[in-house]
């Protein structure tokens, strides 16, 4: 770790720390285990800062942590942050990977989302969140040590799409970026073939899905039907606590979103791989908690778009800008990564029709 990074964490912690990079690091941000002289632990998180990516990951995470804790949900407590340096100091949560969540874990995930849905109804659409904890210790002109009076803007979740057309446009941009990707590795030839297949399935979704969206194909989903969402939600971002229950992590994409995305992503996320009986239990519970009348049809119509989007997401390693962001967090051997991501995207595409039918049967 560089001396600058050491100094950052010591300033935020208010004293000396021994900083160690976590091996279970996320793919976009750097997460550190910070050991204090007395044996205590804190967690530090650095967010990538890229002028081409305007998302306020730190602000989103602060808003999410504050609102979740206000609702009595188990998430880490923020301690201090530096907006200028894109860094957050928070509680270190001791726990184990969830593994098999069982029915109790699924029910806890549903309860977490239901609490956020109830909380979203209490907040105006364009809200600012007053932070109840955490101090801004940015150096220079952004400093000030704000705590309870400091506010962050509650924005839409990362890449939230409130019409079917917006969702299709988002996928179109991703496919165009993959079509423009260039590299010397032989895996790029396989990428070209796979993206052609994604294009064909996208064209089919554009023909078949608009009717299922109803008015929300063109007209934005009403504010009252949107929900607060961690966006990247699931057991891959949770720890099982020794005293029982789960703690959910990684809220840097938090904000308002279409509940249909929450349902689709929970089933599709490559890091989950839930057996059907647990995924079905989740859909039944979360569908009741999150969806308005008619929301099931919109969710089923959206499923192919989100499946194709996941194909594009796992292929981001082929895109230079996304590869640079991954490099910020750390990466595997280049060609091994490309081959692995090609295989994963191919599997999602091959399974799409079968999973789509299954998804619809569980929300019927």
Coordinates of C-alpha atoms in Angstrom, one line a residue, residues 18-255:
X18 CA -2.3 -1.0 9.7
X19 CA -4.0 -1.2 6.3
X20 CA -4.3 -4.5 4.3
X21 CA -6.0 -4.9 1.0
X22 CA -8.9 -7.5 1.2
X23 CA -8.5 -10.5 -1.1
X24 CA -12.3 -10.6 -1.5
X25 CA -12.1 -7.2 -3.2
X26 CA -14.9 -6.0 -5.4
X27 CA -14.3 -5.6 -9.1
X28 CA -14.8 -1.8 -9.2
X29 CA -13.8 -0.4 -5.8
X30 CA -10.9 -1.2 -3.5
X31 CA -11.8 -2.4 -0.1
X32 CA -9.3 -2.5 2.8
X33 CA -9.2 -4.2 6.2
X34 CA -7.9 -1.5 8.6
X35 CA -6.3 -2.8 11.8
X36 CA -6.1 -0.4 14.7
X37 CA -3.3 -0.5 17.3
X38 CA -5.7 -1.7 20.0
X39 CA -6.8 -4.7 18.0
X40 CA -10.0 -3.1 16.6
X41 CA -11.0 -3.2 12.9
X42 CA -12.5 -0.8 10.4
X43 CA -13.2 -1.2 6.7
X44 CA -12.0 1.4 4.1
X45 CA -13.4 1.7 0.6
X46 CA -11.9 3.7 -2.3
X47 CA -14.1 4.4 -5.3
X48 CA -12.8 4.8 -8.8
X49 CA -12.8 8.5 -9.9
X50 CA -13.2 8.8 -13.6
X51 CA -14.3 12.0 -15.4
X52 CA -16.1 9.9 -18.0
X53 CA -18.2 8.2 -15.3
X54 CA -20.2 10.9 -13.4
X55 CA -21.8 8.5 -10.9
X56 CA -21.5 9.5 -7.3
X57 CA -20.7 6.1 -5.8
X58 CA -19.6 7.6 -2.5
X59 CA -22.8 9.7 -2.2
X60 CA -25.0 6.7 -3.2
X61 CA -23.4 4.5 -0.6
X62 CA -23.7 7.1 2.2
X63 CA -27.3 7.6 1.4
X64 CA -28.0 3.9 1.3
X65 CA -26.2 3.1 4.5
X66 CA -27.9 6.0 6.3
X67 CA -31.4 5.1 5.1
X68 CA -31.0 1.4 5.7
X69 CA -29.8 2.0 9.2
X70 CA -32.7 4.4 9.8
X71 CA -35.0 1.6 8.8
X72 CA -33.4 -0.8 11.2
X73 CA -31.7 -2.9 8.5
X74 CA -28.3 -4.5 9.1
X75 CA -25.7 -2.7 7.0
X76 CA -22.2 -1.3 8.0
X77 CA -22.2 1.9 9.9
X78 CA -20.3 4.8 8.2
X79 CA -17.7 6.5 10.3
X80 CA -16.0 9.1 8.2
X81 CA -15.4 9.9 4.5
X82 CA -13.5 12.1 2.1
X83 CA -15.5 13.2 -0.8
X84 CA -12.5 14.8 -2.5
X85 CA -10.6 11.5 -2.4
X86 CA -13.5 9.2 -2.9
X87 CA -13.0 7.3 0.3
X88 CA -15.3 5.9 3.0
X89 CA -14.4 4.6 6.4
X90 CA -17.0 2.3 8.0
X91 CA -17.6 -0.5 10.5
X92 CA -15.8 -3.7 9.8
X93 CA -18.4 -6.5 9.7
X94 CA -17.3 -9.9 11.0
X95 CA -19.0 -12.6 9.2
X96 CA -18.8 -15.5 6.8
X97 CA -19.8 -15.8 3.1
X98 CA -23.5 -16.8 2.9
X99 CA -23.1 -19.9 0.8
X100 CA -26.4 -21.7 0.9
X101 CA -28.8 -19.0 2.2
X102 CA -31.7 -21.5 2.8
X103 CA -35.3 -20.4 3.1
X104 CA -34.5 -18.2 6.1
X105 CA -31.9 -16.2 4.1
X106 CA -34.2 -15.8 1.2
X107 CA -36.9 -14.5 3.5
X108 CA -34.5 -12.1 5.1
X109 CA -33.6 -10.7 1.6
X110 CA -37.3 -10.2 0.9
X111 CA -37.8 -8.5 4.2
X112 CA -34.8 -6.2 3.5
X113 CA -36.3 -5.1 0.1
X114 CA -39.8 -4.8 1.6
X115 CA -38.5 -2.4 4.2
X116 CA -36.9 -0.3 1.5
X117 CA -40.1 -0.3 -0.5
X118 CA -42.0 1.0 2.6
X119 CA -39.3 3.6 3.2
X120 CA -39.4 4.8 -0.4
X121 CA -43.1 5.7 0.0
X122 CA -42.1 8.1 2.8
X123 CA -39.5 10.1 0.8
X124 CA -40.2 12.6 -2.0
X125 CA -39.0 11.6 -5.5
X126 CA -36.0 14.1 -5.4
X127 CA -34.9 13.9 -1.8
X128 CA -31.8 14.9 0.0
X129 CA -30.7 12.6 2.8
X130 CA -29.4 14.1 6.1
X131 CA -26.5 11.9 7.2
X132 CA -26.9 10.9 10.8
X133 CA -23.3 9.6 11.1
X134 CA -20.1 10.0 9.3
X135 CA -17.7 13.0 8.9
X136 CA -16.4 14.6 5.7
X137 CA -12.7 14.8 6.3
X138 CA -11.7 15.9 2.8
X139 CA -8.4 17.9 2.7
X140 CA -8.4 21.4 1.5
X141 CA -11.5 23.4 0.4
X142 CA -13.9 20.5 0.7
X143 CA -13.1 19.8 4.3
X144 CA -15.3 20.7 7.2
X145 CA -16.0 17.7 9.3
X146 CA -19.7 17.7 8.6
X147 CA -21.7 15.1 10.5
X148 CA -25.4 15.2 11.2
X149 CA -26.2 18.3 9.1
X150 CA -24.3 17.0 6.0
X151 CA -26.6 15.9 3.2
X152 CA -26.3 13.8 0.1
X153 CA -28.7 13.7 -2.9
X154 CA -30.8 10.6 -3.3
X155 CA -30.5 9.9 -7.0
X156 CA -31.9 7.1 -9.2
X157 CA -30.0 3.9 -8.8
X158 CA -27.1 3.3 -11.2
X159 CA -28.5 2.9 -14.7
X160 CA -32.1 3.0 -13.5
X161 CA -34.5 2.7 -16.5
X162 CA -38.1 3.8 -15.9
X163 CA -39.4 3.0 -19.4
X164 CA -38.9 0.0 -21.7
X165 CA -37.5 2.3 -24.3
X166 CA -34.8 3.5 -21.9
X167 CA -33.9 0.0 -21.0
X168 CA -33.6 -0.9 -24.7
X169 CA -31.5 2.2 -25.3
X170 CA -29.2 1.3 -22.4
X171 CA -28.6 -2.2 -23.9
X172 CA -28.1 -0.7 -27.4
X173 CA -25.2 1.5 -26.1
X174 CA -23.6 -1.5 -24.4
X175 CA -23.8 -3.6 -27.6
X176 CA -22.3 -0.8 -29.6
X177 CA -19.4 -0.6 -27.2
X178 CA -18.8 -4.3 -27.6
X179 CA -19.0 -4.1 -31.4
X180 CA -16.4 -1.3 -31.3
X181 CA -14.1 -3.2 -29.0
X182 CA -10.7 -4.1 -30.4
X183 CA -7.8 -6.2 -29.1
X184 CA -4.9 -8.4 -30.1
X185 CA -6.1 -11.5 -28.2
X186 CA -7.7 -14.2 -30.3
X187 CA -10.7 -14.1 -28.0
X188 CA -11.9 -10.9 -29.8
X189 CA -12.9 -13.1 -32.8
X190 CA -15.2 -15.1 -30.5
X191 CA -16.5 -11.8 -29.1
X192 CA -17.6 -10.7 -32.5
X193 CA -19.5 -13.9 -33.1
X194 CA -21.2 -13.8 -29.7
X195 CA -22.2 -10.1 -30.0
X196 CA -23.9 -11.0 -33.3
X197 CA -26.0 -13.6 -31.5
X198 CA -26.8 -11.0 -28.8
X199 CA -27.9 -8.6 -31.5
X200 CA -30.3 -11.2 -33.0
X201 CA -31.9 -11.9 -29.6
X202 CA -32.2 -8.2 -28.9
X203 CA -34.1 -7.7 -32.1
X204 CA -36.5 -10.4 -31.1
X205 CA -37.0 -8.8 -27.7
X206 CA -37.8 -5.5 -29.4
X207 CA -40.5 -7.2 -31.4
X208 CA -42.0 -9.3 -28.6
X209 CA -41.7 -7.3 -25.4
X210 CA -43.2 -3.8 -25.8
X211 CA -46.8 -5.1 -25.3
X212 CA -45.9 -6.6 -21.9
X213 CA -44.6 -3.2 -20.7
X214 CA -48.0 -1.6 -21.4
X215 CA -47.8 2.2 -21.0
X216 CA -44.4 2.1 -19.4
X217 CA -42.8 1.2 -22.7
X218 CA -42.9 4.9 -23.5
X219 CA -44.2 6.6 -20.3
X220 CA -42.0 6.6 -17.2
X221 CA -43.0 4.4 -14.3
X222 CA -44.8 6.6 -11.8
X223 CA -42.8 7.7 -8.8
X224 CA -45.1 5.9 -6.4
X225 CA -44.3 2.5 -8.1
X226 CA -40.5 2.9 -7.8
X227 CA -38.6 1.6 -4.9
X228 CA -35.3 2.2 -3.1
X229 CA -32.8 -0.4 -4.2
X230 CA -29.2 -1.4 -3.5
X231 CA -29.2 -2.2 -7.2
X232 CA -26.4 -4.8 -6.9
X233 CA -28.4 -6.8 -4.4
X234 CA -27.9 -10.4 -3.4
X235 CA -26.1 -13.0 -1.3
X236 CA -22.9 -12.3 -3.1
X237 CA -22.9 -8.9 -1.3
X238 CA -23.8 -10.2 2.1
X239 CA -22.2 -11.9 5.2
X240 CA -23.7 -14.4 7.6
X241 CA -23.2 -13.0 11.1
X242 CA -22.1 -15.3 14.0
X243 CA -25.1 -14.3 16.0
X244 CA -27.5 -15.1 13.3
X245 CA -28.9 -13.2 10.4
X246 CA -27.3 -11.5 7.4
X247 CA -25.6 -8.1 6.9
X248 CA -25.9 -6.7 3.4
X249 CA -23.0 -4.8 1.8
X250 CA -21.9 -2.8 -1.2
X251 CA -24.5 0.0 -1.7
X252 CA -22.5 2.2 -4.1
X253 CA -25.2 1.9 -6.7
X254 CA -28.1 2.6 -4.3
X255 CA -31.1 4.7 -5.4

